[in-house]
Amino acid sequence: MSTLKVGRRAIETSNQHKVLFPGNEVTKGELIAYYHEVAAVMVPHLKGRPLTIQRFPDGIDKNGFYQKDASKYLPDWIHTQKLPKDKGTVNHVICDNPATLVYLANQAAITLHTGTSRVDRVEQPDQLIFDLDPPENAFRSAQEAAELLCALLEELSLPRFAKTTGGKGLHVVVPLRRGWRYRDVRAFADDTARVFELRAPQRLTTAVRRAKREGRLYIDVGRNAYGAHAVAPYSVRPSRGAPVSTPLFSDELFDEDLRPERFTVRSVLERIGAKGDPWASMRTSAVTLTRARTALNKLLAKT
């Protein structure tokens, strides 16, 4: 047991030598250190958002679990928020400061997932997410799909930010001014995906069932629903090598040499130090969907 000073808080950490990622032997101590160091750029993307936490106390080769309800033993300085669900409420952790992030890392919270709205106006999302999910070992197809999607979003005069998922796909995110409710944002996402699919039906699909995808890239808009979540930027994923979901600069997104597996807990901090955060301007780039909805309706009329 040791103590890590994070701001005004003293976080008790334990089992730092425990290997959480067998193979390249990433330890719990390395996970804690990563989240401590990355907090300055990561926490602004987490603030005010309900968390779903993915924990692996015994490492990624053992059973882990998802946790939405905050543990009852949380320190009282960690912010939580009760939000409605179908039956009752969920008391989500809200990560508003680096100390909370470090505390969660010490609980073997390897992956953090966030909602697309903030808790002060939880029915009004401020992000629209397109999850581009390619077939196995086909990251290049995700890049090609992202290029087509970004061209469509450009037609709709919408800003777009991209990141690796820490897996085989990409997330393309449109920052929104709050005001539209989930049902309307989801309808916009569905219609955009429909137009997108029709532009390359041999390569793209909105089919939820894998059997119907027939080797095509899946355009997943399911993140755009109340209670849904997406992996947070700079979150570690529970896979070999400790990959990180990493925001990309626009000139990187279509680079044929881009290899998402290179972004790990052992490389991302150096990248941030050299290049900064590609998503630093996301909040100030937010737009309303009003004009885009009109433009999208015109495209739909042509299909």
Coordinates of C-alpha atoms in Angstrom, one line a residue:
M1 CA 0.0 0.0 0.0
S2 CA 1.3 3.5 -0.9
T3 CA -0.1 7.0 -1.1
L4 CA -0.3 9.1 -4.3
K5 CA -0.9 12.8 -3.9
V6 CA -3.3 14.1 -6.6
G7 CA -4.2 17.7 -6.2
R8 CA -5.6 18.1 -2.7
R9 CA -6.4 14.4 -2.3
A10 CA -4.2 11.6 -1.1
I11 CA -5.1 8.3 -2.9
E12 CA -4.2 5.0 -1.3
T13 CA -3.0 2.7 -4.0
S14 CA -2.5 -1.1 -3.7
N15 CA -1.1 -4.1 -5.5
Q16 CA 0.9 -1.9 -8.0
H17 CA 3.0 -4.9 -9.2
K18 CA 0.0 -7.0 -10.1
V19 CA 0.0 -7.7 -13.9
L20 CA -3.3 -6.6 -15.5
F21 CA -2.2 -7.2 -19.1
P22 CA -0.3 -10.5 -19.5
G23 CA 2.0 -10.7 -22.5
N24 CA 3.6 -7.3 -22.3
E25 CA 3.3 -7.3 -18.5
V26 CA 1.5 -4.0 -18.0
T27 CA 0.9 -3.6 -14.2
K28 CA -1.7 -2.0 -12.2
G29 CA 0.9 0.6 -11.1
E30 CA 1.4 1.5 -14.8
L31 CA -2.3 1.8 -15.3
I32 CA -2.5 4.2 -12.3
A33 CA 0.5 6.2 -13.5
Y34 CA -1.0 6.5 -17.0
Y35 CA -4.4 7.8 -15.8
H36 CA -2.6 10.2 -13.4
E37 CA -0.5 11.6 -16.2
V38 CA -3.2 11.7 -18.8
A39 CA -5.8 13.3 -16.5
A40 CA -5.0 16.9 -17.6
V41 CA -6.3 16.2 -21.1
M42 CA -8.7 13.3 -20.4
V43 CA -10.8 14.8 -17.5
P44 CA -12.2 17.7 -19.6
H45 CA -13.8 15.1 -21.9
L46 CA -15.3 13.3 -18.9
K47 CA -16.6 16.2 -16.8
G48 CA -20.3 16.1 -16.2
R49 CA -20.8 12.8 -18.0
P50 CA -22.3 9.6 -16.4
L51 CA -19.7 6.9 -16.4
T52 CA -20.0 3.2 -17.0
I53 CA -16.9 1.5 -15.6
Q54 CA -15.3 -1.7 -16.9
R55 CA -13.2 -3.3 -14.1
F56 CA -10.8 -6.2 -14.2
P57 CA -9.5 -6.8 -10.7
D58 CA -7.6 -9.9 -11.6
G59 CA -6.4 -8.8 -15.0
I60 CA -7.8 -9.0 -18.5
D61 CA -7.4 -12.7 -18.9
K62 CA -9.9 -13.2 -16.0
N63 CA -13.5 -12.2 -15.8
G64 CA -14.2 -8.5 -15.6
F65 CA -17.5 -6.7 -15.2
Y66 CA -19.3 -3.5 -16.1
Q67 CA -20.4 -1.2 -13.3
K68 CA -22.9 1.6 -13.7
D69 CA -24.0 2.0 -10.1
A70 CA -21.4 3.6 -7.9
S71 CA -19.9 1.5 -5.2
K72 CA -21.3 2.3 -1.7
Y73 CA -17.8 2.6 -0.3
L74 CA -16.8 5.5 -2.5
P75 CA -15.2 8.5 -0.8
D76 CA -17.7 11.3 -0.2
W77 CA -15.6 13.7 -2.3
I78 CA -16.3 11.7 -5.5
H79 CA -19.2 13.2 -7.4
T80 CA -22.1 10.8 -8.2
Q81 CA -25.5 11.5 -9.8
K82 CA -28.7 9.5 -9.7
L83 CA -30.3 9.3 -13.2
P84 CA -33.6 7.7 -14.2
K85 CA -33.7 4.3 -16.0
D86 CA -36.6 2.1 -17.0
K87 CA -37.1 0.8 -13.5
G88 CA -35.7 3.1 -10.8
T89 CA -32.5 5.0 -10.9
V90 CA -28.8 4.5 -11.5
N91 CA -26.2 6.3 -9.3
H92 CA -23.4 7.1 -11.8
V93 CA -19.9 8.2 -10.9
I94 CA -19.0 11.5 -12.5
C95 CA -15.3 12.0 -13.1
D96 CA -14.8 15.8 -12.6
N97 CA -11.2 15.8 -11.4
P98 CA -7.9 13.9 -11.7
A99 CA -8.2 12.4 -8.2
T100 CA -11.4 10.6 -9.1
L101 CA -9.7 9.2 -12.2
V102 CA -6.7 7.9 -10.2
Y103 CA -9.1 6.4 -7.6
L104 CA -10.9 4.5 -10.2
A105 CA -7.7 3.2 -11.7
N106 CA -6.7 1.8 -8.3
Q107 CA -10.1 0.0 -8.4
A108 CA -8.8 -1.7 -11.6
A109 CA -11.1 0.4 -13.7
I110 CA -9.3 -0.3 -17.0
T111 CA -11.9 1.2 -19.4
L112 CA -14.2 4.2 -18.9
H113 CA -17.3 4.7 -21.0
T114 CA -19.2 8.0 -21.1
G115 CA -22.7 9.0 -22.0
T116 CA -23.3 11.4 -24.9
S117 CA -25.0 14.0 -22.6
R118 CA -24.0 15.7 -19.4
V119 CA -26.0 15.2 -16.2
D120 CA -27.3 18.8 -15.9
R121 CA -29.3 18.3 -19.1
V122 CA -29.2 14.6 -19.4
E123 CA -32.0 14.3 -22.1
Q124 CA -30.1 16.6 -24.4
P125 CA -27.0 15.0 -26.0
D126 CA -24.0 17.2 -26.9
Q127 CA -22.4 14.5 -29.1
L128 CA -23.5 12.6 -32.1
I129 CA -21.4 9.4 -32.6
F130 CA -21.0 7.2 -35.6
D131 CA -19.2 3.9 -34.7
L132 CA -17.5 2.5 -37.8
D133 CA -17.1 -1.3 -37.1
P134 CA -15.2 -3.1 -39.8
P135 CA -14.8 -6.8 -40.2
E136 CA -11.9 -8.4 -38.4
N137 CA -8.4 -7.2 -39.3
A138 CA -9.8 -4.6 -41.7
F139 CA -8.9 -1.2 -40.1
R140 CA -8.2 0.2 -43.5
S141 CA -11.8 -0.3 -44.4
A142 CA -12.8 1.8 -41.4
Q143 CA -10.5 4.6 -42.7
E144 CA -12.1 4.4 -46.1
A145 CA -15.6 4.6 -44.6
A146 CA -14.6 7.5 -42.4
E147 CA -13.4 9.4 -45.5
L148 CA -16.9 8.9 -47.1
L149 CA -18.6 9.8 -43.9
C150 CA -16.6 12.9 -43.4
A151 CA -17.5 14.0 -46.9
L152 CA -21.2 13.5 -46.2
L153 CA -20.9 15.5 -42.9
E154 CA -19.1 18.2 -44.9
E155 CA -22.1 18.4 -47.2
L156 CA -24.2 18.9 -44.1
S157 CA -21.8 21.6 -42.8
L158 CA -21.1 19.6 -39.7
P159 CA -17.8 19.5 -37.8
R160 CA -16.3 16.1 -37.1
F161 CA -13.8 14.7 -34.7
A162 CA -12.4 11.2 -34.9
K163 CA -10.6 8.7 -32.7
T164 CA -9.5 5.1 -32.7
T165 CA -11.7 2.9 -30.5
G166 CA -8.8 1.0 -29.1
G167 CA -10.1 -1.9 -31.1
K168 CA -10.5 -2.4 -34.8
G169 CA -12.8 0.5 -35.6
L170 CA -13.2 4.3 -35.5
H171 CA -15.6 6.7 -33.9
V172 CA -16.5 9.9 -35.8
V173 CA -18.1 12.4 -33.5
V174 CA -20.1 15.6 -34.2
P175 CA -20.2 18.0 -31.2
L176 CA -23.6 19.4 -30.6
R177 CA -25.1 22.5 -28.9
R178 CA -27.5 21.2 -26.4
G179 CA -31.2 21.6 -27.2
W180 CA -32.2 18.6 -29.3
R181 CA -33.5 15.6 -27.4
Y182 CA -32.3 12.1 -27.8
R183 CA -35.1 10.9 -30.0
D184 CA -34.5 13.7 -32.5
V185 CA -30.7 13.2 -32.5
R186 CA -31.1 9.5 -32.9
A187 CA -33.5 10.0 -35.9
F188 CA -30.9 12.3 -37.5
A189 CA -28.2 9.7 -36.9
D190 CA -30.4 6.9 -38.4
D191 CA -31.2 9.0 -41.5
T192 CA -27.5 10.0 -42.0
A193 CA -26.5 6.4 -41.7
R194 CA -29.1 5.5 -44.3
V195 CA -27.8 8.0 -46.8
F196 CA -24.2 6.9 -46.0
E197 CA -25.0 3.3 -46.6
L198 CA -26.6 3.9 -50.0
R199 CA -23.5 5.7 -51.2
A200 CA -21.5 2.4 -50.9
P201 CA -23.9 -0.5 -50.3
Q202 CA -21.3 -3.1 -51.3
R203 CA -19.0 -1.9 -48.5
L204 CA -21.4 -0.5 -45.9
T205 CA -24.4 -1.7 -43.9
T206 CA -26.7 -0.7 -41.1
A207 CA -27.6 -4.4 -40.5
V208 CA -27.4 -5.1 -36.7
R209 CA -27.2 -8.8 -37.2
R210 CA -23.7 -10.0 -38.1
A211 CA -25.1 -12.7 -40.4
K212 CA -26.6 -10.0 -42.6
R213 CA -23.5 -7.9 -42.9
E214 CA -21.7 -10.2 -45.4
G215 CA -18.3 -8.8 -44.8
R216 CA -19.3 -5.2 -45.0
L217 CA -18.5 -2.4 -42.4
Y218 CA -21.2 -1.9 -39.9
I219 CA -22.4 1.7 -39.3
D220 CA -23.5 1.7 -35.7
V221 CA -25.5 4.6 -34.4
G222 CA -26.7 2.9 -31.3
R223 CA -24.6 5.1 -29.1
N224 CA -27.0 7.9 -29.7
A225 CA -29.6 6.8 -27.2
Y226 CA -30.4 7.7 -23.6
G227 CA -28.5 5.4 -21.3
A228 CA -26.1 4.2 -24.0
H229 CA -22.4 4.9 -23.8
A230 CA -19.1 5.0 -25.8
V231 CA -15.5 4.4 -24.8
A232 CA -14.0 7.7 -23.5
P233 CA -11.2 9.4 -25.3
Y234 CA -7.8 8.3 -23.8
S235 CA -9.4 5.3 -22.1
V236 CA -7.4 2.1 -22.0
R237 CA -9.1 -1.0 -23.5
P238 CA -9.0 -4.5 -22.0
S239 CA -6.9 -6.1 -24.8
R240 CA -3.4 -7.3 -25.2
G241 CA -0.9 -4.5 -25.3
A242 CA -3.1 -2.1 -23.3
P243 CA -4.3 -0.1 -26.3
V244 CA -5.8 3.3 -25.9
S245 CA -8.8 4.9 -27.6
T246 CA -6.9 7.8 -29.1
P247 CA -8.2 11.1 -30.7
L248 CA -6.8 11.8 -34.1
F249 CA -5.8 14.9 -36.0
S250 CA -7.6 15.3 -39.4
D251 CA -4.4 14.6 -41.4
E252 CA -3.9 11.3 -39.5
L253 CA -7.4 9.9 -40.0
F254 CA -6.8 8.8 -43.7
D255 CA -3.1 8.0 -43.4
E256 CA -2.5 4.5 -44.7
D257 CA 0.4 4.1 -42.2
L258 CA -1.9 4.7 -39.2
R259 CA -1.8 1.7 -36.9
P260 CA -4.1 2.0 -33.9
E261 CA -2.3 -0.8 -32.0
R262 CA 0.6 1.6 -31.7
F263 CA -1.4 3.8 -29.3
T264 CA -0.9 2.2 -25.9
V265 CA -0.4 3.2 -22.2
R266 CA 3.3 3.2 -23.0
S267 CA 3.2 5.5 -26.0
V268 CA 0.2 7.9 -25.8
L269 CA 1.6 10.2 -23.1
E270 CA 4.6 10.9 -25.3
R271 CA 2.3 11.6 -28.3
I272 CA 0.2 14.1 -26.2
G273 CA 3.4 15.8 -25.0
A274 CA 4.6 16.2 -28.6
K275 CA 1.3 17.0 -30.4
G276 CA -1.3 18.0 -27.8
D277 CA -4.9 17.0 -27.8
P278 CA -6.6 16.8 -31.2
W279 CA -10.0 17.2 -29.5
A280 CA -9.1 20.3 -27.5
S281 CA -11.5 22.5 -29.6
M282 CA -14.4 20.1 -29.6
R283 CA -16.6 21.9 -27.1
T284 CA -16.2 25.3 -28.9
S285 CA -16.9 23.6 -32.3
A286 CA -20.4 22.5 -31.3
V287 CA -23.3 23.2 -33.6
T288 CA -27.1 22.8 -33.8
L289 CA -28.5 20.2 -36.2
T290 CA -31.3 22.5 -37.5
R291 CA -29.7 23.4 -40.8
A292 CA -28.2 20.0 -41.2
R293 CA -31.6 18.4 -40.8
T294 CA -32.9 20.5 -43.7
A295 CA -30.0 19.6 -45.8
L296 CA -30.3 15.9 -44.9
N297 CA -34.0 15.9 -45.8
K298 CA -33.1 17.0 -49.3
L299 CA -30.6 14.2 -49.6
L300 CA -33.2 11.7 -48.4
A301 CA -35.7 12.9 -50.9
K302 CA -33.2 11.9 -53.7
T303 CA -32.8 8.3 -52.4

